[in-house]
Amino acid sequence: EPEVTQTPSHQVTQMGQEVILRCVPISNHLYFYWYRQILGQKVEFLVSFYNNEISEKSEIFDDQFSVERPDGSNFTLKIRSTKLEDSAMYFCASRDPGSTGELFFGEGSRLTVL
Amino acid sequence: RKEVEQDPGPFNVPEGATVAFNCTYSNSASQSFFWYRQDCRKEPKLLMSVYSSGNEDGRFTAQLNRASQYISLLIRDSKLSDSATYLCVVNRPPPGYSTLTFGKGTMLLVSP
């Protein structure tokens, strides 16, 4: 069964450092997303990406965040200068354009900022 | 009013019990509704979509009331493996219609 894969599974970084989280969406999907979940809280939308550009972003997705699809398979989330409050599980998701809206999530990348 | 609001839980039930989860959403223009399941420290996974006429998938029944902006999930004959957090999920109205908004979830603990 096709799946969304994410790397790394866990990253520990110092405050102020740059972090890149990587995702390989399901190959025939065209919509890509990043969500995050702070421990004990709800899954929150960060950004959606379609046709090589951001289609929507939340208030959380400020200038410290960026996304890129550098080649035909990878979809990355970059945090330029991490803060303590960026510690969370980051989920990548993708969607089939023909679907009714179901998102397929990767297993997540746990980011710990010290 | 929160975009998607759910019973806070947790719900502790014995095996074989029937349990119901409730959810309300704030934006009447939302058009797609889902229940996702999330196991501890794992990714959310689709349990079932919710259709206007209500729908059933084995032991799981979902209902939608657009007038009340209310969604429900009923689980019959609970199994130990049903223990998880159940997330009510609603799409945003246009132009962000492909973006899903998640409720905080209701935890279910099924005991022997």
Tab-separated table of C-alpha atoms in Angstrom:
chain	number	residue	atom	x	y	z
A	1	GLU	CA	0.000	0.000	0.000
A	2	PRO	CA	1.455	3.416	-0.928
A	3	GLU	CA	2.375	5.570	2.007
A	4	VAL	CA	3.744	8.966	2.959
A	5	THR	CA	7.243	8.707	4.393
A	6	GLN	CA	8.933	11.250	6.631
A	7	THR	CA	12.485	11.768	7.829
A	8	PRO	CA	13.890	12.124	10.372
A	9	SER	CA	11.602	10.387	12.817
A	10	HIS	CA	13.082	12.404	15.665
A	11	GLN	CA	15.344	15.438	15.660
A	12	VAL	CA	16.802	17.257	18.629
A	13	THR	CA	18.155	20.736	17.991
A	14	GLN	CA	19.320	23.811	19.837
A	15	MET	CA	17.196	26.940	19.883
A	16	GLY	CA	18.090	29.198	16.979
A	17	GLN	CA	19.227	26.397	14.687
A	18	GLU	CA	17.724	25.668	11.296
A	19	VAL	CA	15.822	22.444	10.801
A	20	ILE	CA	14.639	20.743	7.616
A	21	LEU	CA	11.994	18.062	7.788
A	22	ARG	CA	11.544	15.866	4.741
A	23	CYS	CA	8.567	14.114	3.301
A	24	VAL	CA	7.918	11.880	0.318
A	25	PRO	CA	4.194	12.068	-0.489
A	26	ILE	CA	2.289	9.324	-2.269
A	27	SER	CA	3.423	9.442	-5.867
A	28	ASN	CA	0.201	10.296	-7.714
A	29	HIS	CA	-1.021	12.810	-5.125
A	30	LEU	CA	-0.958	16.473	-6.021
A	31	TYR	CA	-1.897	18.238	-2.789
A	32	PHE	CA	0.594	18.333	0.051
A	33	TYR	CA	0.295	19.538	3.617
A	34	TRP	CA	2.193	20.096	6.807
A	35	TYR	CA	0.410	19.841	10.135
A	36	ARG	CA	1.859	19.921	13.606
A	37	GLN	CA	0.761	18.574	16.971
A	38	ILE	CA	2.183	19.894	20.198
A	39	LEU	CA	2.116	17.205	22.872
A	40	GLY	CA	-1.360	16.891	24.342
A	41	GLN	CA	-2.896	19.345	21.902
A	42	LYS	CA	-4.804	19.126	18.669
A	43	VAL	CA	-3.488	18.603	15.172
A	44	GLU	CA	-2.976	22.080	13.677
A	45	PHE	CA	-2.758	23.058	10.039
A	46	LEU	CA	0.407	24.826	8.919
A	47	VAL	CA	0.440	24.977	5.134
A	48	SER	CA	-0.928	23.437	1.959
A	49	PHE	CA	0.930	23.208	-1.339
A	50	TYR	CA	-0.333	22.603	-4.842
A	51	ASN	CA	1.103	23.125	-8.288
A	52	ASN	CA	4.466	24.163	-6.862
A	53	GLU	CA	3.143	26.944	-4.712
A	54	ILE	CA	1.572	27.544	-1.342
A	55	SER	CA	-2.201	27.461	-1.644
A	56	GLU	CA	-3.005	28.266	1.965
A	57	LYS	CA	-1.154	28.869	5.208
A	58	SER	CA	-2.147	29.387	8.816
A	59	GLU	CA	-1.125	32.094	11.253
A	60	ILE	CA	1.411	29.678	12.708
A	61	PHE	CA	3.252	29.553	9.373
A	62	ASP	CA	5.186	32.798	9.762
A	63	ASP	CA	8.397	33.986	8.104
A	64	GLN	CA	10.418	31.408	10.017
A	65	PHE	CA	8.765	28.626	8.057
A	66	SER	CA	9.126	27.724	4.412
A	67	VAL	CA	8.228	24.788	2.206
A	68	GLU	CA	9.762	23.505	-0.958
A	69	ARG	CA	9.366	20.750	-3.458
A	70	PRO	CA	12.945	20.594	-4.726
A	71	ASP	CA	12.382	17.647	-7.049
A	72	GLY	CA	9.549	15.440	-8.207
A	73	SER	CA	9.278	13.475	-5.002
A	74	ASN	CA	10.409	15.360	-1.889
A	75	PHE	CA	8.405	17.957	0.010
A	76	THR	CA	10.305	19.778	2.749
A	77	LEU	CA	9.480	22.015	5.686
A	78	LYS	CA	12.223	24.356	6.854
A	79	ILE	CA	12.236	26.191	10.148
A	80	ARG	CA	14.897	28.893	9.930
A	81	SER	CA	15.565	29.682	13.567
A	82	THR	CA	13.873	27.260	15.907
A	83	LYS	CA	12.189	28.333	19.129
A	84	LEU	CA	11.346	26.266	22.170
A	85	GLU	CA	7.674	26.438	21.217
A	86	ASP	CA	8.390	24.781	17.872
A	87	SER	CA	8.813	21.492	19.727
A	88	ALA	CA	6.069	19.287	18.332
A	89	MET	CA	5.286	16.361	16.079
A	90	TYR	CA	5.215	17.505	12.478
A	91	PHE	CA	3.023	15.508	10.127
A	92	CYS	CA	3.233	15.612	6.371
A	93	ALA	CA	0.110	14.619	4.446
A	94	SER	CA	-0.922	14.246	0.849
A	95	ARG	CA	-4.201	13.993	-1.005
A	96	ASP	CA	-5.370	12.420	-4.210
A	97	PRO	CA	-7.008	15.112	-6.356
A	98	GLY	CA	-9.890	12.790	-7.114
A	99	SER	CA	-10.678	12.049	-3.482
A	100	THR	CA	-13.416	13.489	-1.312
A	101	GLY	CA	-10.829	15.035	0.925
A	102	GLU	CA	-9.130	12.198	2.768
A	103	LEU	CA	-5.591	13.046	3.817
A	104	PHE	CA	-2.926	10.379	4.098
A	105	PHE	CA	-0.468	11.179	6.859
A	106	GLY	CA	3.125	10.192	7.346
A	107	GLU	CA	4.268	8.820	10.685
A	108	GLY	CA	5.549	12.219	11.704
A	109	SER	CA	8.819	13.862	12.645
A	110	ARG	CA	9.218	14.654	16.306
A	111	LEU	CA	11.127	17.905	16.790
A	112	THR	CA	12.603	18.728	20.177
A	113	VAL	CA	14.090	22.193	20.603
A	114	LEU	CA	16.366	22.650	23.612
B	1	ARG	CA	-17.018	29.127	19.232
B	2	LYS	CA	-14.159	26.787	18.330
B	3	GLU	CA	-13.981	25.616	14.721
B	4	VAL	CA	-14.408	21.986	15.745
B	5	GLU	CA	-15.391	21.052	19.262
B	6	GLN	CA	-15.557	17.577	20.768
B	7	ASP	CA	-16.429	15.938	24.069
B	8	PRO	CA	-13.266	16.242	26.163
B	9	GLY	CA	-13.253	12.634	27.413
B	10	PRO	CA	-11.690	10.298	28.240
B	11	PHE	CA	-14.381	7.697	27.895
B	12	ASN	CA	-13.732	4.538	29.884
B	13	VAL	CA	-15.933	1.640	28.799
B	14	PRO	CA	-15.908	-2.148	29.182
B	15	GLU	CA	-15.538	-4.446	26.205
B	16	GLY	CA	-18.817	-4.898	24.399
B	17	ALA	CA	-20.191	-1.492	25.367
B	18	THR	CA	-21.684	1.009	22.962
B	19	VAL	CA	-20.149	4.453	23.034
B	20	ALA	CA	-21.066	7.670	21.252
B	21	PHE	CA	-18.909	10.675	20.456
B	22	ASN	CA	-20.258	14.115	19.660
B	23	CYS	CA	-18.793	16.932	17.671
B	24	THR	CA	-19.926	20.395	16.618
B	25	TYR	CA	-18.437	22.648	13.981
B	26	SER	CA	-18.703	26.394	13.624
B	27	ASN	CA	-18.721	27.088	9.902
B	28	SER	CA	-21.954	26.211	8.138
B	29	ALA	CA	-20.185	26.334	4.760
B	30	SER	CA	-18.074	23.275	5.544
B	31	GLN	CA	-18.860	20.439	3.181
B	32	SER	CA	-16.701	17.438	4.043
B	33	PHE	CA	-16.697	15.638	7.351
B	34	PHE	CA	-14.593	12.810	8.685
B	35	TRP	CA	-13.732	10.796	11.732
B	36	TYR	CA	-10.055	10.026	12.111
B	37	ARG	CA	-8.466	7.764	14.654
B	38	GLN	CA	-5.148	8.518	16.326
B	39	ASP	CA	-3.267	5.992	18.399
B	40	CYS	CA	-0.865	7.284	21.039
B	41	ARG	CA	2.041	9.166	19.439
B	42	LYS	CA	1.034	8.006	15.952
B	43	GLU	CA	-0.324	9.729	12.891
B	44	PRO	CA	-4.055	10.302	12.362
B	45	LYS	CA	-5.706	7.713	10.121
B	46	LEU	CA	-9.064	7.972	8.432
B	47	LEU	CA	-11.735	5.937	10.172
B	48	MET	CA	-14.646	6.975	7.988
B	49	SER	CA	-16.115	9.810	6.005
B	50	VAL	CA	-19.452	11.194	7.181
B	51	TYR	CA	-22.242	11.578	4.658
B	52	SER	CA	-25.419	13.622	4.926
B	53	SER	CA	-27.635	10.561	5.033
B	54	GLY	CA	-25.549	8.906	7.711
B	55	ASN	CA	-23.366	5.905	7.048
B	56	GLU	CA	-22.259	2.718	8.667
B	57	ASP	CA	-19.075	0.676	8.465
B	58	GLY	CA	-19.334	-2.498	10.492
B	59	ARG	CA	-19.575	-1.528	14.152
B	60	PHE	CA	-19.168	2.175	13.394
B	61	THR	CA	-22.008	4.534	12.516
B	62	ALA	CA	-21.575	8.198	11.643
B	63	GLN	CA	-24.322	10.815	11.524
B	64	LEU	CA	-24.367	14.389	10.295
B	65	ASN	CA	-26.897	17.070	11.136
B	66	ARG	CA	-26.156	20.107	8.988
B	67	ALA	CA	-28.872	22.234	10.559
B	68	SER	CA	-27.334	21.783	14.002
B	69	GLN	CA	-23.767	21.594	12.679
B	70	TYR	CA	-23.380	18.395	14.616
B	71	ILE	CA	-21.556	15.154	13.849
B	72	SER	CA	-21.623	11.926	15.807
B	73	LEU	CA	-19.823	8.601	15.860
B	74	LEU	CA	-21.313	5.505	17.436
B	75	ILE	CA	-19.192	2.457	18.180
B	76	ARG	CA	-21.043	-0.745	18.986
B	77	ASP	CA	-19.601	-3.816	20.695
B	78	SER	CA	-16.373	-2.044	21.694
B	79	LYS	CA	-13.136	-3.985	21.364
B	80	LEU	CA	-9.883	-3.491	23.259
B	81	SER	CA	-8.340	-2.468	19.935
B	82	ASP	CA	-10.778	0.456	19.674
B	83	SER	CA	-8.817	2.234	22.410
B	84	ALA	CA	-7.532	5.393	20.740
B	85	THR	CA	-8.312	9.082	20.336
B	86	TYR	CA	-11.121	9.842	17.899
B	87	LEU	CA	-10.750	13.052	15.944
B	88	CYS	CA	-13.636	14.921	14.392
B	89	VAL	CA	-12.410	16.570	11.196
B	90	VAL	CA	-14.086	19.147	8.993
B	91	ASN	CA	-12.925	20.840	5.845
B	92	ARG	CA	-12.609	24.578	5.657
B	93	PRO	CA	-15.016	26.415	3.431
B	94	PRO	CA	-13.702	27.848	0.157
B	95	PRO	CA	-11.157	28.991	-0.734
B	96	GLY	CA	-9.427	26.689	1.746
B	97	TYR	CA	-11.741	23.804	1.058
B	98	SER	CA	-8.977	21.227	0.750
B	99	THR	CA	-7.654	22.038	4.204
B	100	LEU	CA	-8.914	19.957	7.093
B	101	THR	CA	-9.503	21.317	10.578
B	102	PHE	CA	-9.175	18.891	13.449
B	103	GLY	CA	-10.946	18.773	16.766
B	104	LYS	CA	-8.880	18.095	19.847
B	105	GLY	CA	-10.148	14.533	19.962
B	106	THR	CA	-11.911	12.313	22.446
B	107	MET	CA	-9.929	9.521	24.020
B	108	LEU	CA	-11.548	6.121	24.324
B	109	LEU	CA	-10.242	3.492	26.715
B	110	VAL	CA	-11.818	0.053	26.400
B	111	SER	CA	-11.085	-2.256	29.306
B	112	PRO	CA	-11.472	-6.065	29.627
